[in-house]
Short mmCIF file of C-alpha atoms in Angstrom, two decimals:
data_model
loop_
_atom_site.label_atom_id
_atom_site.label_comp_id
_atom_site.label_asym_id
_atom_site.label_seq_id
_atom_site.Cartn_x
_atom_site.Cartn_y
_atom_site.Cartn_z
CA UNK U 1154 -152.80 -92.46 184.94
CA UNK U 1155 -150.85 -89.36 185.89
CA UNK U 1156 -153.08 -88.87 188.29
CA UNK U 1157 -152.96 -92.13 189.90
CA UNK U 1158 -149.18 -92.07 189.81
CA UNK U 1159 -149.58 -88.48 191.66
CA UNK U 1160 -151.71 -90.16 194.80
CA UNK U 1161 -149.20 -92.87 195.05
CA UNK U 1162 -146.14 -90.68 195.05
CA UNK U 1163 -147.85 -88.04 198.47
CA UNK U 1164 -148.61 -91.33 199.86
CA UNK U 1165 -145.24 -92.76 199.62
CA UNK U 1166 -143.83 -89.72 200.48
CA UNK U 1167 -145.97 -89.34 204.03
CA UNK U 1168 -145.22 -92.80 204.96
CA UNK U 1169 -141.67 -92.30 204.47
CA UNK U 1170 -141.84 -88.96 206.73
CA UNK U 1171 -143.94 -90.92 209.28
CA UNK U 1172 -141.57 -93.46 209.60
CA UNK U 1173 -138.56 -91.04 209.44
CA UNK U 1174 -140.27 -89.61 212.67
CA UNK U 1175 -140.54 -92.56 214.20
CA UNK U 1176 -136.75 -93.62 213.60
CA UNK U 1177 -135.17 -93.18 217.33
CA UNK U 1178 -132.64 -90.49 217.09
CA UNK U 1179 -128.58 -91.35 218.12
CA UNK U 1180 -127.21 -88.68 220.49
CA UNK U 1181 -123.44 -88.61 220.40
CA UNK U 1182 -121.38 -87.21 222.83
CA UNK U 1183 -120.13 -85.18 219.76
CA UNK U 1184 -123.39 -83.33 220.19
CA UNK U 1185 -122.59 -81.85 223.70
CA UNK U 1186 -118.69 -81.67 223.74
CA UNK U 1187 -118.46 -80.74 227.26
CA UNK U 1188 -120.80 -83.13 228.86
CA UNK U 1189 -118.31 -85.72 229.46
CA UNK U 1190 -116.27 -83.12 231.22
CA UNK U 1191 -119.28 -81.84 233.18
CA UNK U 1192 -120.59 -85.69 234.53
CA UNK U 1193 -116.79 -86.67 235.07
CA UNK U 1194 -115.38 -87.01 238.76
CA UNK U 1195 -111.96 -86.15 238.31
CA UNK U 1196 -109.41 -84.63 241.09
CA UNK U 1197 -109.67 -81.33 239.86
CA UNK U 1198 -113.51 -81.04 240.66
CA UNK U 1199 -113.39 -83.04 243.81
CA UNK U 1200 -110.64 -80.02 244.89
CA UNK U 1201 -112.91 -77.43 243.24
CA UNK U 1202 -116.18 -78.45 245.47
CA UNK U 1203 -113.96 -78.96 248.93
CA UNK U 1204 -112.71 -75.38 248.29
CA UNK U 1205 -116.25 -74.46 247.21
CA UNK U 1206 -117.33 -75.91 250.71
CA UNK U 1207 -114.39 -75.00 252.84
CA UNK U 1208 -113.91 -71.14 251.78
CA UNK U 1209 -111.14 -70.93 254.22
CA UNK U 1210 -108.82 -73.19 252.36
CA UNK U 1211 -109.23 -70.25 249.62
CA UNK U 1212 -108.17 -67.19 251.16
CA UNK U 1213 -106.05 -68.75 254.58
CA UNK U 1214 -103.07 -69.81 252.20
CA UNK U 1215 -102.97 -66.13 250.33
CA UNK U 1216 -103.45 -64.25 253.22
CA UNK U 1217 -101.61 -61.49 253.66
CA UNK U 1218 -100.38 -60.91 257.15
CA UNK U 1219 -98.71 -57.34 256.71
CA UNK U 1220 -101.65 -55.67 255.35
CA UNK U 1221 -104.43 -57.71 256.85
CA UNK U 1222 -103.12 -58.43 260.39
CA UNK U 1223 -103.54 -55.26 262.02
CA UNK U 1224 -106.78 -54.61 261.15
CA UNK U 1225 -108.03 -58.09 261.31
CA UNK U 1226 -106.62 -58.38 265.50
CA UNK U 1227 -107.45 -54.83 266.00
CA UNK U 1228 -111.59 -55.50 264.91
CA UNK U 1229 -111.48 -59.30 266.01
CA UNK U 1230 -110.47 -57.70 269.97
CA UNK U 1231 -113.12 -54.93 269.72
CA UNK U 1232 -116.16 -56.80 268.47
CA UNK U 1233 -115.27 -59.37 271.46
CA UNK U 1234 -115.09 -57.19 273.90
CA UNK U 1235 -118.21 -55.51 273.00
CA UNK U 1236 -119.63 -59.04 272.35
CA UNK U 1237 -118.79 -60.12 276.59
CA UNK U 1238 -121.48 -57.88 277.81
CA UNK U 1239 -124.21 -58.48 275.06
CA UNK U 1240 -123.79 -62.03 275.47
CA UNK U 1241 -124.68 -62.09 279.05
CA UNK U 1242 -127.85 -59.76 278.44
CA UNK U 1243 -128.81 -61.56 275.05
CA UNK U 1244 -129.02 -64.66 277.03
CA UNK U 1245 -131.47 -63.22 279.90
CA UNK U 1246 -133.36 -62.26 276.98
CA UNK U 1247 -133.48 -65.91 275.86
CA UNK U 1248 -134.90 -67.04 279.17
CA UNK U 1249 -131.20 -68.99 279.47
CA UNK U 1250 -127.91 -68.88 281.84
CA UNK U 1251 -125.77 -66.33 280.80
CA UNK U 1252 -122.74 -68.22 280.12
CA UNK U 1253 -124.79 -70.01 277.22
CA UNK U 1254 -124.28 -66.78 275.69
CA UNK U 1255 -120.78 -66.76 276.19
CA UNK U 1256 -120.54 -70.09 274.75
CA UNK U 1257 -122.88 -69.32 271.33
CA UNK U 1258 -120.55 -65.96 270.15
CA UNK U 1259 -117.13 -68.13 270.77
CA UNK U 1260 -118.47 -71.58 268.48
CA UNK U 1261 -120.34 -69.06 266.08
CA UNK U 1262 -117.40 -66.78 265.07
CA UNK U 1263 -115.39 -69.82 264.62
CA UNK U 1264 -117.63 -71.83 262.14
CA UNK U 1265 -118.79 -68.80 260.33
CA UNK U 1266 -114.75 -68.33 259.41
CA UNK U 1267 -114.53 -71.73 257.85
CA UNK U 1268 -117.52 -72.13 256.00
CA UNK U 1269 -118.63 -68.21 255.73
CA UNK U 1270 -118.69 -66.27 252.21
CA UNK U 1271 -118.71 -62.70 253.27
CA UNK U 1272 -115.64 -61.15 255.01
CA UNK U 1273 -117.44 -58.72 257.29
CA UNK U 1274 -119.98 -59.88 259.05
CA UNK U 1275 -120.50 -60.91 262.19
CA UNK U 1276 -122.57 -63.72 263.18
CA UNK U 1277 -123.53 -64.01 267.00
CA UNK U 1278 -126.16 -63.41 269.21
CA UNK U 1279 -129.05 -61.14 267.77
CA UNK U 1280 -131.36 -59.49 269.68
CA UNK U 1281 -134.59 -60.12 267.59
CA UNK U 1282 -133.75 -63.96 267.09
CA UNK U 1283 -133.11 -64.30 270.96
CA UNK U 1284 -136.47 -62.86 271.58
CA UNK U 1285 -138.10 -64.93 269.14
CA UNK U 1286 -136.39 -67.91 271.03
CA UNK U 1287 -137.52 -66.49 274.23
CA UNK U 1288 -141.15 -67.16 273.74
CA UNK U 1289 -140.80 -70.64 272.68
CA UNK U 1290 -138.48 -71.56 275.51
CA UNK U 1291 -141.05 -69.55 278.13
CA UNK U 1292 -143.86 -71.69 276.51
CA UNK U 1293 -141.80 -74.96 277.13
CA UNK U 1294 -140.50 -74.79 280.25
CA UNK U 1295 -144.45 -73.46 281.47
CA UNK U 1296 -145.54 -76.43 279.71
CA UNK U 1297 -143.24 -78.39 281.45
CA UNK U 1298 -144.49 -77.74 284.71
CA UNK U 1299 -141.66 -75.46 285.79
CA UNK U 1300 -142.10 -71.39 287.03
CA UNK U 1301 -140.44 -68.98 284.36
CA UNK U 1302 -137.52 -67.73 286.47
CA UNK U 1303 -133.82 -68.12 285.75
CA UNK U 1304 -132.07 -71.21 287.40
CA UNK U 1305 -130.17 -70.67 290.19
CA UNK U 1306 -126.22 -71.04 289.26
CA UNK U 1307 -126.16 -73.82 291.38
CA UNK U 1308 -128.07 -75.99 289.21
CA UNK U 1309 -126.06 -75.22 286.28
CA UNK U 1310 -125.32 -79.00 284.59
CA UNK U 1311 -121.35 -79.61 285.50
CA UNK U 1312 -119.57 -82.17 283.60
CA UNK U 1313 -121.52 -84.69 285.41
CA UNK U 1314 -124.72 -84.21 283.41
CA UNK U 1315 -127.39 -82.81 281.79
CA UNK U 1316 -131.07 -83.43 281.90
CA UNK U 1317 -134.72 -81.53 282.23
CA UNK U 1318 -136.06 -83.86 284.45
CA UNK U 1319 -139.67 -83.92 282.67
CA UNK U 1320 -139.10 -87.89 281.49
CA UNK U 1321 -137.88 -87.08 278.13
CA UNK U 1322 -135.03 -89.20 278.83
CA UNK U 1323 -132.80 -86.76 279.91
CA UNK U 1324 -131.34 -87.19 283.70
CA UNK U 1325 -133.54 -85.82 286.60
CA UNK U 1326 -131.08 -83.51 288.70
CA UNK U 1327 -131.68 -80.04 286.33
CA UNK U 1328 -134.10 -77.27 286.92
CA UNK U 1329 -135.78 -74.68 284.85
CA UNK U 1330 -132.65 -73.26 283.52
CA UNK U 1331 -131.21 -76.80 282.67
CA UNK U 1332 -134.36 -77.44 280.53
CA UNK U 1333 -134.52 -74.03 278.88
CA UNK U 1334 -131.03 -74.79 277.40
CA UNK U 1335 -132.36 -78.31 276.24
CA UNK U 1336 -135.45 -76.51 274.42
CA UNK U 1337 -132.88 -73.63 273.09
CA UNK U 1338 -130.59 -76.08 271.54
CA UNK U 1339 -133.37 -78.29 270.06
CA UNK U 1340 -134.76 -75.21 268.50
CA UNK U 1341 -131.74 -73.96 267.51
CA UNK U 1342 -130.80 -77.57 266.17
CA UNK U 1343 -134.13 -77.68 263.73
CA UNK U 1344 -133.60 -73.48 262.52
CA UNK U 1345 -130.33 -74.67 261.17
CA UNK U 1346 -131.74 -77.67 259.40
CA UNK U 1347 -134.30 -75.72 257.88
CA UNK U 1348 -131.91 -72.53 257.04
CA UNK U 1349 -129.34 -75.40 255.22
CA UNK U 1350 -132.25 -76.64 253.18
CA UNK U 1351 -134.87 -74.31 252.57
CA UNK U 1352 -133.32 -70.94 253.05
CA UNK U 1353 -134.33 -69.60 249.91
CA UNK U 1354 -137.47 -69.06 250.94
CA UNK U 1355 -136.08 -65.79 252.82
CA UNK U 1356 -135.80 -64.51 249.57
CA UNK U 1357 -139.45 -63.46 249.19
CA UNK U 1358 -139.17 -61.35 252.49
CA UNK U 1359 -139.17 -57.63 251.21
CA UNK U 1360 -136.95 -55.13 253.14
CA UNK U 1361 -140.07 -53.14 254.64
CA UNK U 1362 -141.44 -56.60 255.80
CA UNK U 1363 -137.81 -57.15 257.73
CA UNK U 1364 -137.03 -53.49 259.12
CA UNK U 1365 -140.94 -53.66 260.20
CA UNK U 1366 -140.01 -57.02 262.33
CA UNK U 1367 -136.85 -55.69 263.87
CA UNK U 1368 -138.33 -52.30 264.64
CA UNK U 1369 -141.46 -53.92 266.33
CA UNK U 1370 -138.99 -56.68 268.27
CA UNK U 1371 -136.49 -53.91 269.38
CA UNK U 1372 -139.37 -52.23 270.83
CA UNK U 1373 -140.63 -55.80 272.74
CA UNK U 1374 -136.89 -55.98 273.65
CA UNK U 1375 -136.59 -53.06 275.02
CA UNK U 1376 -139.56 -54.13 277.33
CA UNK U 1377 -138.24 -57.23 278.68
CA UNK U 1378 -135.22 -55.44 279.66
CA UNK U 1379 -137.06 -52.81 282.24
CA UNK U 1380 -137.51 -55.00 284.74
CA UNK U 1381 -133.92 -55.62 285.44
CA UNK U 1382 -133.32 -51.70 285.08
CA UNK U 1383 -135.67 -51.24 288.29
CA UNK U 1384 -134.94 -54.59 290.02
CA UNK U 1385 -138.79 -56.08 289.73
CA UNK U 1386 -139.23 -59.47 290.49
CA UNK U 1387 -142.15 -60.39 287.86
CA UNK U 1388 -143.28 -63.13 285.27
CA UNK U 1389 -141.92 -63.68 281.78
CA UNK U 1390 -145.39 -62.93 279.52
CA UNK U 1391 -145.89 -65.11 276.50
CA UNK U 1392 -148.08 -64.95 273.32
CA UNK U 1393 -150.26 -62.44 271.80
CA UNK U 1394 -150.69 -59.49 274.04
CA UNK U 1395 -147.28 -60.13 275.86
CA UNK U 1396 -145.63 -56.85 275.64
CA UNK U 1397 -148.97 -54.72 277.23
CA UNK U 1398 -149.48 -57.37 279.91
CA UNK U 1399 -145.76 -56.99 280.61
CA UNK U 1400 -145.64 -53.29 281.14
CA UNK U 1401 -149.43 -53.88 282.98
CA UNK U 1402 -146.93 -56.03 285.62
CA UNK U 1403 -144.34 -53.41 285.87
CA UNK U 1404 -146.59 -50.75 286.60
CA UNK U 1405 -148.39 -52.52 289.20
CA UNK U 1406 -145.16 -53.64 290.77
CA UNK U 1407 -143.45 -50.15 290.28
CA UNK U 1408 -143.52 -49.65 294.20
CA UNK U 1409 -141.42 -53.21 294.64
CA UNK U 1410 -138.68 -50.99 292.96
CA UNK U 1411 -135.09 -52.17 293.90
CA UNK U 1412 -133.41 -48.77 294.53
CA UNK U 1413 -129.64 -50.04 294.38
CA UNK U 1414 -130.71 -51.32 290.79
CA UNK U 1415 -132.42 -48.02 290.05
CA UNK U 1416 -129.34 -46.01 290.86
CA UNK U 1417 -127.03 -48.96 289.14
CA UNK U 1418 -128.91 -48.54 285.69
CA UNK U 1419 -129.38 -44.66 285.90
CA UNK U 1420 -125.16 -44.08 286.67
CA UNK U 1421 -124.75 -46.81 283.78
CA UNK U 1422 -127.11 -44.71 281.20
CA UNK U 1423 -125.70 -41.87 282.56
CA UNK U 1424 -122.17 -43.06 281.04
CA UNK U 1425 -123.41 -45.28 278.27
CA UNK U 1426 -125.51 -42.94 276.00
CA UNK U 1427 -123.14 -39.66 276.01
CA UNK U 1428 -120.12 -42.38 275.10
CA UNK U 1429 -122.00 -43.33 272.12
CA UNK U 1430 -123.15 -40.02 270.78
CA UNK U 1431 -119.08 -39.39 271.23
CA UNK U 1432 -118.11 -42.45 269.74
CA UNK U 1433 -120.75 -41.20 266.72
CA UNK U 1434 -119.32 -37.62 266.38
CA UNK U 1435 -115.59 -38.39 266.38
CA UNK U 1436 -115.83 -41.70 264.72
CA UNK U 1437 -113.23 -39.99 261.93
CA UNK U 1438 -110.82 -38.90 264.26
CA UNK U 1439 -110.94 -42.56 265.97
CA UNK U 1440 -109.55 -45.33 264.56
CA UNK U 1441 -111.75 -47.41 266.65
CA UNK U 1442 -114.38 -46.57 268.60
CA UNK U 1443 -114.14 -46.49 272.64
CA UNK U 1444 -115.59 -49.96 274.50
CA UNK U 1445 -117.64 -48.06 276.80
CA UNK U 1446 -120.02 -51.16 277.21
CA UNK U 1447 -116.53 -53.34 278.80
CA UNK U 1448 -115.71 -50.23 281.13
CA UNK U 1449 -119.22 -50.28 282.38
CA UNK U 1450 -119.41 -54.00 282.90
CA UNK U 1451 -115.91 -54.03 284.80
CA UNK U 1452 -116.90 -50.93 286.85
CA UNK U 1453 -120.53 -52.32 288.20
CA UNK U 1454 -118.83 -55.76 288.24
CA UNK U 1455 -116.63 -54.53 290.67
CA UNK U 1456 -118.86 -52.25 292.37
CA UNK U 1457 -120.86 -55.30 292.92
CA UNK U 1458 -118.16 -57.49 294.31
CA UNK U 1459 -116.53 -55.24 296.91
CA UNK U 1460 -119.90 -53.28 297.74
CA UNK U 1461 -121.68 -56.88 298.26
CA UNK U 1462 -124.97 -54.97 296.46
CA UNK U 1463 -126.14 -58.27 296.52
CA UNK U 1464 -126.20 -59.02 299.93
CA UNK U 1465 -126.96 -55.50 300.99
CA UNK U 1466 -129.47 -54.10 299.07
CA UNK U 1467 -131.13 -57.17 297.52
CA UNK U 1468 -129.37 -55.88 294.25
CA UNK U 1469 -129.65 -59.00 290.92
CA UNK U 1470 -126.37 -60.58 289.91
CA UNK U 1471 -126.30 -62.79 287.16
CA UNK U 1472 -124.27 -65.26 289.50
CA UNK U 1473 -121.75 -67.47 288.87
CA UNK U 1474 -120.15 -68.45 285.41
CA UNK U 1475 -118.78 -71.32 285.79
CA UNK U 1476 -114.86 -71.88 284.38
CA UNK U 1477 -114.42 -73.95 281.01
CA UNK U 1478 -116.88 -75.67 278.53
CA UNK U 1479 -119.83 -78.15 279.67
CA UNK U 1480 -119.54 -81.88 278.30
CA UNK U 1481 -121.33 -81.66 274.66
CA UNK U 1482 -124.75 -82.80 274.96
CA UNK U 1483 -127.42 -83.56 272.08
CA UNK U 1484 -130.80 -81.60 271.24
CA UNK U 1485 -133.69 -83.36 273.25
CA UNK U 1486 -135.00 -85.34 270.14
CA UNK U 1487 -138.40 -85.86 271.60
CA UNK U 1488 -139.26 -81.66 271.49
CA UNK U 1489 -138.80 -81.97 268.27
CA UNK U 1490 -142.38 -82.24 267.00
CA UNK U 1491 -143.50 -79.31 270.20
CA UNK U 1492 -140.98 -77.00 268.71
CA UNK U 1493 -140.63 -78.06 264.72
CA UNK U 1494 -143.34 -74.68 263.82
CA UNK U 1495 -141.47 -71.94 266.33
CA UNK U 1496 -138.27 -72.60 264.36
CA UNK U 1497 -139.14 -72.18 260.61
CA UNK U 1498 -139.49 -68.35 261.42
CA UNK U 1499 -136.82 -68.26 262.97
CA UNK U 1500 -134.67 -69.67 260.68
CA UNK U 1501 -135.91 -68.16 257.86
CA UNK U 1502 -135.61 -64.17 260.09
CA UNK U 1503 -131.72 -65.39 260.62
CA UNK U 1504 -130.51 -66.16 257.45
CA UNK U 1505 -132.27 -63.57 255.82
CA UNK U 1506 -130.87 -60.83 257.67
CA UNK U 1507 -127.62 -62.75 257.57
CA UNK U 1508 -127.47 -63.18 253.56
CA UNK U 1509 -128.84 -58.92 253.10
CA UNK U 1510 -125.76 -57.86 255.42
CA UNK U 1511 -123.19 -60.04 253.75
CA UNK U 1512 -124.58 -58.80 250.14
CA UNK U 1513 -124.71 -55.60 251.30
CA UNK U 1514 -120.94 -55.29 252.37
CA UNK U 1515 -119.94 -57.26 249.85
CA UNK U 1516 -121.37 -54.52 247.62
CA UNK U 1517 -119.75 -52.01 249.17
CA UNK U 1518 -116.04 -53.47 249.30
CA UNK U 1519 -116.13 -54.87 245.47
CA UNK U 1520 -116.59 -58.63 245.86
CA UNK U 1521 -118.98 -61.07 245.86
CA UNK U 1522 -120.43 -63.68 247.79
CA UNK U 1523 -122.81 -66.99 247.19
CA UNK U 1524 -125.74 -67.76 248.75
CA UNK U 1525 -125.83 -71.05 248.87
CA UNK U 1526 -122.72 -71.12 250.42
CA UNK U 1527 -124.05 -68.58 253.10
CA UNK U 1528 -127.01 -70.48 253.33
CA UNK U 1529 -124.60 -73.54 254.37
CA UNK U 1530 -122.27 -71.42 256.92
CA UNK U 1531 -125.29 -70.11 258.84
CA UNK U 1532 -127.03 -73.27 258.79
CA UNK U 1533 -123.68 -74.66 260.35
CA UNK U 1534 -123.23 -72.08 262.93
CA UNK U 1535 -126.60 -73.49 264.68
CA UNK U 1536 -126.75 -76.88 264.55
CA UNK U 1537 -122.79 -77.92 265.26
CA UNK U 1538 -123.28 -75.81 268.16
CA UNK U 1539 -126.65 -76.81 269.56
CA UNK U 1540 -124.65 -79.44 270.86
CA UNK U 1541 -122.54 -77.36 272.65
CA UNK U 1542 -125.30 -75.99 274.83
CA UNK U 1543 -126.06 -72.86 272.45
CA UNK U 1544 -128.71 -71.18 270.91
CA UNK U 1545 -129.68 -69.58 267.44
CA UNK U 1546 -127.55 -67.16 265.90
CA UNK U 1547 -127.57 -65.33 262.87
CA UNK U 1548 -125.37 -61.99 261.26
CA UNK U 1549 -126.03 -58.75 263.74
CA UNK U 1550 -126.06 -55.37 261.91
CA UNK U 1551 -124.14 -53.36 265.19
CA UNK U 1552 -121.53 -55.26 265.55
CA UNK U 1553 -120.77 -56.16 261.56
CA UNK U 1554 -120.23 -52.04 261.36
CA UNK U 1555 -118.28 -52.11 264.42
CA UNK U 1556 -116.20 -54.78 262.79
CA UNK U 1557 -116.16 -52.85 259.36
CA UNK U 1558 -115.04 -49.36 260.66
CA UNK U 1559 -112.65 -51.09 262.92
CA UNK U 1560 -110.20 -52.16 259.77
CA UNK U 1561 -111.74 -55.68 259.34
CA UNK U 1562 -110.19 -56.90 255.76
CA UNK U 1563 -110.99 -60.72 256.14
CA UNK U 1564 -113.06 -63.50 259.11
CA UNK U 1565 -109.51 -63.82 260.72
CA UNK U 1566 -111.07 -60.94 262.98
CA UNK U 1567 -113.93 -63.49 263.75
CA UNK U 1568 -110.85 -66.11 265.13
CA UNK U 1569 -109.33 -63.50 267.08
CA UNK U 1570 -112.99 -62.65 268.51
CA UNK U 1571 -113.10 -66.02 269.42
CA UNK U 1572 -110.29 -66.18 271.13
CA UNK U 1573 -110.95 -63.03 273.30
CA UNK U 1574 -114.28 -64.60 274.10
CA UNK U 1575 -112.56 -67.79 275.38
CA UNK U 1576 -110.18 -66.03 277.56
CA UNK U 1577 -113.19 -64.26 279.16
CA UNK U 1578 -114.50 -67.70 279.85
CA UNK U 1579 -111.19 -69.18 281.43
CA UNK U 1580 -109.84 -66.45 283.03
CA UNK U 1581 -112.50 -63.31 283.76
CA UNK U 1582 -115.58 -65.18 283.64
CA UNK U 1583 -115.60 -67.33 287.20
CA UNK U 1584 -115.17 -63.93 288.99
CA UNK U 1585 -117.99 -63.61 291.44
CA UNK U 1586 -120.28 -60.85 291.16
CA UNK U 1587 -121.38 -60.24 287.46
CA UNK U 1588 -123.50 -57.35 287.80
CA UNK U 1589 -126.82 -57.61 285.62
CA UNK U 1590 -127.04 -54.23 282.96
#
């Protein structure tokens, strides 16, 4: 019947769908035209991803030495002179020997200009980072058994060797300031293996969150740094509480008051904060502003030297910086899982303040810079030198403006940095009598 013939027909018809569904489909390359392109391996990409990688194979070959050169050597000599004295003091900060300091801005500029996106900033020693480092290399080296005091340069590791003594199969001949360097560059070693692979997780840190952190750790800074002012002879403090049990020991050792460091540190404020206001006002008229910071260092260094303050008064010297590079050494693999917790923050604090400045200026100038790759660069500039005997680094707001207003146009200013930084540590470095500021 019609009807009959009707049932049949839907029924054919939904078996035929059914097994039209069922049919695997053929996808042809015809479908996505530029998928063989994309999967392929040919020359072309492998030079695409090493210039990706390498940014300084991108701009070295078109750079422009008449227009750039000036500017470039002109910021590159500034920032490293400013960079001398804030290397020594960043390191005391650190709880380390202040030629480690020396050594971290010289390897730092140097990576961050082959593998760095940004063209302004400058990646050294920060302030906040080295006082987050501080407290995990106080912790250590108390754990450790030793007192929290710097090392005496004597016991500086020369190219014989390098240990911590504490049977974590490092060599016994080191003190406290040998092992603080072996828990800096561990740390420092782990931050950058975090920042290469999980940096992105900086990006949920709002800008109140960040400016909160560095206002609170200039303040604890800013602490640490009274007791050399007045000369006191008291205890690192550690852990929650640390900066009102610090300024609990300087007021109870306010009458120990060295009064050759007193007079040092007033004379040096005296000069220091008018400069600055100067160098603020007229920064216009100046095509760079004036390196107060080296004439102060150079001054009390040699105030220091031919007034033996030291052996007079009692007055703190930072000692003696020894000439060259130390034999690289690896992270102490066996801290790893004591300090693997203290260095996520860390490393997520550095590379987010480094990827906001280098977005920022990159803003400001009219290009652009990648992430990723920054994410890569600073993650490089701590663990190739944690072998090195340095510590963490990341971008530092003061001295990337310094560098901007300065005529910086690309990171050759980071090279020339470098090399000022280097000829501090072969030539003016082993003078005796680095006064402490």
């Amino acid at each position: 019947s019609w009807h009959g013939e009707k049932a049949v027909m839907q029924v054919s018809t939904k078996s035929q769908y059914v097994l039209r569904a069922q049919e695997p489909k053929r996808v042809s390359l015809r479908t996505f035209p530029y998928s063989k392109e994309t999967c392929s391996c040919t020359p072309a990409k492998i030079k695409d991803c090493v210039l990706g990688f390498f940014p300084i194979l991108q701009w070295l070959p078109k750079y422009n030495f008449r227009e750039y050169l000036l500017g470039d050597v002109m910021s590159g000599v500034i920032v490293g002179v400013l960079l001398v004295p804030q290397s020594i003091a960043y390191s005391l900060l650190a709880g380390l020997e202040p030629v480690y300091g020396l050594y971290t801005s010289f390897f730092s500029c140097i990576i961050y200009c082959i593998f760095g996106t940004s063209r302004h900033i400058s990646v050294s020693i920060f302030g906040v980072v080295c006082l987050m480092l501080g407290q995990v290399v106080d912790r250590e080296v108390e754990r450790a058994g030793y007192q929290l005091e710097p090392a005496v340069p004597s016991a500086l590791p020369g190219p014989g060797g390098h240990g911590n003594g504490t049977g974590n199969g490092t060599e016994p001949l080191c003190d406290s300031g040998c092992y603080a360097m072996a828990v800096a560059a561990t740390v420092t070693f782990i931050s950058g293996v975090y920042q290469v692979r999980v940096g992105f997780v900086s990006v949920y840190l709002s800008d109140s969150l960040l400016s909160g952190f560095v206002t609170g750790a200039s303040i604890t800074v800013l602490t640490s740094q009274v007791k050399y002012l007045l000369g006191l002879d008291i205890p690192r403090s550690g852990g929650v509480g640390s900066l009102i049990t610090t300024w609990m020991n300087i007021f109870r050792n306010i009458h120990s008051t060295n009064i050759c460091d007193l007079i040092t540190s007033f004379l040096c404020f005296l000069v220091l904060v008018p400069a600055k206001e100067l160098n603020e006002r007229f920064k216009s008229k100046l095509k760079a502003p004036v390196p107060v910071e080296l004439f102060v260092v150079v001054a009390a260094t040699l105030a220091s030297h031919f007034g033996k303050l030291k052996e007079n008064y009692g007055s703190s010297i930072s000692g003696h910086i020894p000439t060259g590079f130390l034999p690289p050494r690896p992270p102490v693999w066996t801290l790893i899982p004591s300090v693997a917790l203290d260095a996520i923050p860390i490393a997520i604090i550095g590379f987010a303040i480094t990827v906001s400045l280098s977005e920022m200026f990159a803003k400001k100038h009219g290009y652009s810079v990648r992430a990723n790759q920054e994410m890569y660069a600073i993650g490089f500039c701590n663990i190739i030198p944690s072998f090195f005997h340095c510590f963490t680094t990341s971008a530092a707001l003061a001295k990337t403006l310094v560098k901007e207003s300065t005529g910086c146009r690309t990171q050759m200013s980071g090279m020339v940095t470098s090399l000022v930084i280097l000829l501090v540590l072969l030539v003016i470095a082993p003078l005796p009598g680095w006064k402490l500021l």
